[in-house]
Short mmCIF file of C-alpha atoms in Angstrom, two decimals:
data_model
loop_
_atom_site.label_atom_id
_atom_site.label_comp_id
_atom_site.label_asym_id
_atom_site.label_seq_id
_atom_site.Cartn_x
_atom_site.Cartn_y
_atom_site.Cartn_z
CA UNK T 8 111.89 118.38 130.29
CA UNK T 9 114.95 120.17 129.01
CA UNK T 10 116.04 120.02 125.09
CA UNK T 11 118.83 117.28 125.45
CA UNK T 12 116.35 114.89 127.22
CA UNK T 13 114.20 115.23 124.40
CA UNK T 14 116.54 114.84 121.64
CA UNK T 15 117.71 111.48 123.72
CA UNK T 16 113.96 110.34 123.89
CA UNK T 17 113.68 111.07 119.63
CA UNK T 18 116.78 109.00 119.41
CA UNK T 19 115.96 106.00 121.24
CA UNK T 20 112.44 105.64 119.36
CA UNK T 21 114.52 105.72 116.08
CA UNK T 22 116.81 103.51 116.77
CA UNK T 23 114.44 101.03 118.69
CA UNK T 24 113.96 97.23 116.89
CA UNK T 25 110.66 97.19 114.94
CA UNK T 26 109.30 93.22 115.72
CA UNK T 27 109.52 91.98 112.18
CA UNK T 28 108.29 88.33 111.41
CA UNK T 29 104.66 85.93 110.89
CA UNK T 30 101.56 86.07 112.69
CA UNK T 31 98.18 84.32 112.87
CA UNK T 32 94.68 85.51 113.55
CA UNK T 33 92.89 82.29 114.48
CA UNK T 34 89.22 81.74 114.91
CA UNK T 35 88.34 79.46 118.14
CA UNK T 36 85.22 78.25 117.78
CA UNK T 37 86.01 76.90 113.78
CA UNK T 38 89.87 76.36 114.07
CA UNK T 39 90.22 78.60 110.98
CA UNK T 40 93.98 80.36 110.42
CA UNK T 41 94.85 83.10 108.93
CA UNK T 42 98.60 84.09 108.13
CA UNK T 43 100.40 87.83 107.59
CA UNK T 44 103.72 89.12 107.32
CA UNK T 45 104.88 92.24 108.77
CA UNK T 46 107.66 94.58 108.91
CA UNK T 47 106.16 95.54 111.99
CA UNK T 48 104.37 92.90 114.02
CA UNK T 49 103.15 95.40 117.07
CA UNK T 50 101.18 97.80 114.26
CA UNK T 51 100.00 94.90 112.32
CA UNK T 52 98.22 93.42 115.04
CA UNK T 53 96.20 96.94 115.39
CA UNK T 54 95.77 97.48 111.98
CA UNK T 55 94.31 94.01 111.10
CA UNK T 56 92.03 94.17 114.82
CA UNK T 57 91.36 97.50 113.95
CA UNK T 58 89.78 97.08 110.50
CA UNK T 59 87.79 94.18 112.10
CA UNK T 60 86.24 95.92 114.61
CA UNK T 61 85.51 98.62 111.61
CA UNK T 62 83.65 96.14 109.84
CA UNK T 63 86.26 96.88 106.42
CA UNK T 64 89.49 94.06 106.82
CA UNK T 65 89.95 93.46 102.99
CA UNK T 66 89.91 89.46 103.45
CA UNK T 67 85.77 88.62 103.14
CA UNK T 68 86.38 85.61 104.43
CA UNK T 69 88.00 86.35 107.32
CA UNK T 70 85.89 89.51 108.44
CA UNK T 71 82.81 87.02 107.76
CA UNK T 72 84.51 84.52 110.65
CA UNK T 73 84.43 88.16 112.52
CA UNK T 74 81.23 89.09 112.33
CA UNK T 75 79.75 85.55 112.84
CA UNK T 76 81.83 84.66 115.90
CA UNK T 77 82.97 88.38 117.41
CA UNK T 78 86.18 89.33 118.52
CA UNK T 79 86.45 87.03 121.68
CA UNK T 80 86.65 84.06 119.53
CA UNK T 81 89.80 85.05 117.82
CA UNK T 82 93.18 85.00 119.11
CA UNK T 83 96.35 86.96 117.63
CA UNK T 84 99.78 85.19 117.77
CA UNK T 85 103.28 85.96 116.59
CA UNK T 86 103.78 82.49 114.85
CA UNK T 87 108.10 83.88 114.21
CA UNK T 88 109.74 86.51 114.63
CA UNK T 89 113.08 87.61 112.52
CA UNK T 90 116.11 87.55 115.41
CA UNK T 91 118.67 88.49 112.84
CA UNK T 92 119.46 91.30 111.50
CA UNK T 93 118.99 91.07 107.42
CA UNK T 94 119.51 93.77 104.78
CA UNK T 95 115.56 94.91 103.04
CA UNK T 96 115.86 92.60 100.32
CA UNK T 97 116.97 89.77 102.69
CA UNK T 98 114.70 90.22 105.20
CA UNK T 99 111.95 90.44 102.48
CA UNK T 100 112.67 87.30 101.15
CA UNK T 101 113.10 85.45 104.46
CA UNK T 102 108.97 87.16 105.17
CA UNK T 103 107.83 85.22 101.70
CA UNK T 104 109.69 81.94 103.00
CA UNK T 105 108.37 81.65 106.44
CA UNK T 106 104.89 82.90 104.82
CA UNK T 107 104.53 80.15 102.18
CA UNK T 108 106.14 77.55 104.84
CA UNK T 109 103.67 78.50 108.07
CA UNK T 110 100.55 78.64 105.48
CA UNK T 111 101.47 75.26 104.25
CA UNK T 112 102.20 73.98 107.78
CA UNK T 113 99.12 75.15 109.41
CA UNK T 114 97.02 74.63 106.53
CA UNK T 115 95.85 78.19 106.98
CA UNK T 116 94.93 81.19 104.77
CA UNK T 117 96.71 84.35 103.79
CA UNK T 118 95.69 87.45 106.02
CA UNK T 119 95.92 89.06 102.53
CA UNK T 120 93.41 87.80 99.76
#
């Protein structure tokens, strides 16, 4: 692969859209929610599943649903994503919105404790 190909392939990841927006981790067999925010809704999903399957997520409650039930029984979703583009603080504010509004509406818990 010659130089200029690479640079192109370092540009494009840079300037690729990062998934921002609200997700759920939902327990099947109890119909227990739990609600995050991310900046990045691909590497939250492997972060949270990831420190799940470690045995160290830092909400008790919902690593206790984990290790009663296994991974099988819960199911990741993006609840919204952000389609516009907003500057940091915006796009902060509109994550704290749709967070209070989709924990309320689902009568679910926050991912973080």
């Amino acid at each position: 692969m010659d130089k200029q190909r690479r640079r192109d392939i370092a540009r494009e990841y840079k300037e690729r859209k990062v998934p921002v927006g609200i997700f759920s981790l939902r327990c099947e067999p109890t119909g227990e929610a739990w609600i995050g925010m991310s900046r990045n809704l691909d590497g939250a999903a492997n972060s949270a599943l990831m420190s799940l399957r470690l045995g160290s997520h830092r909400n008790a409650t919902l690593q206790a649903a984990w290790k009663a039930h296994g991974e099988a029984a819960f199911v990741y979703a993006v609840v919204e994503g952000l389609e516009e583009d907003l500057t940091p603080i915006g796009r902060e504010d509109w994550l704290k919105a749709r967070l209070r509004h989709w924990i309320a509406a689902l009568e679910a818990r926050p991912i973080v404790a």
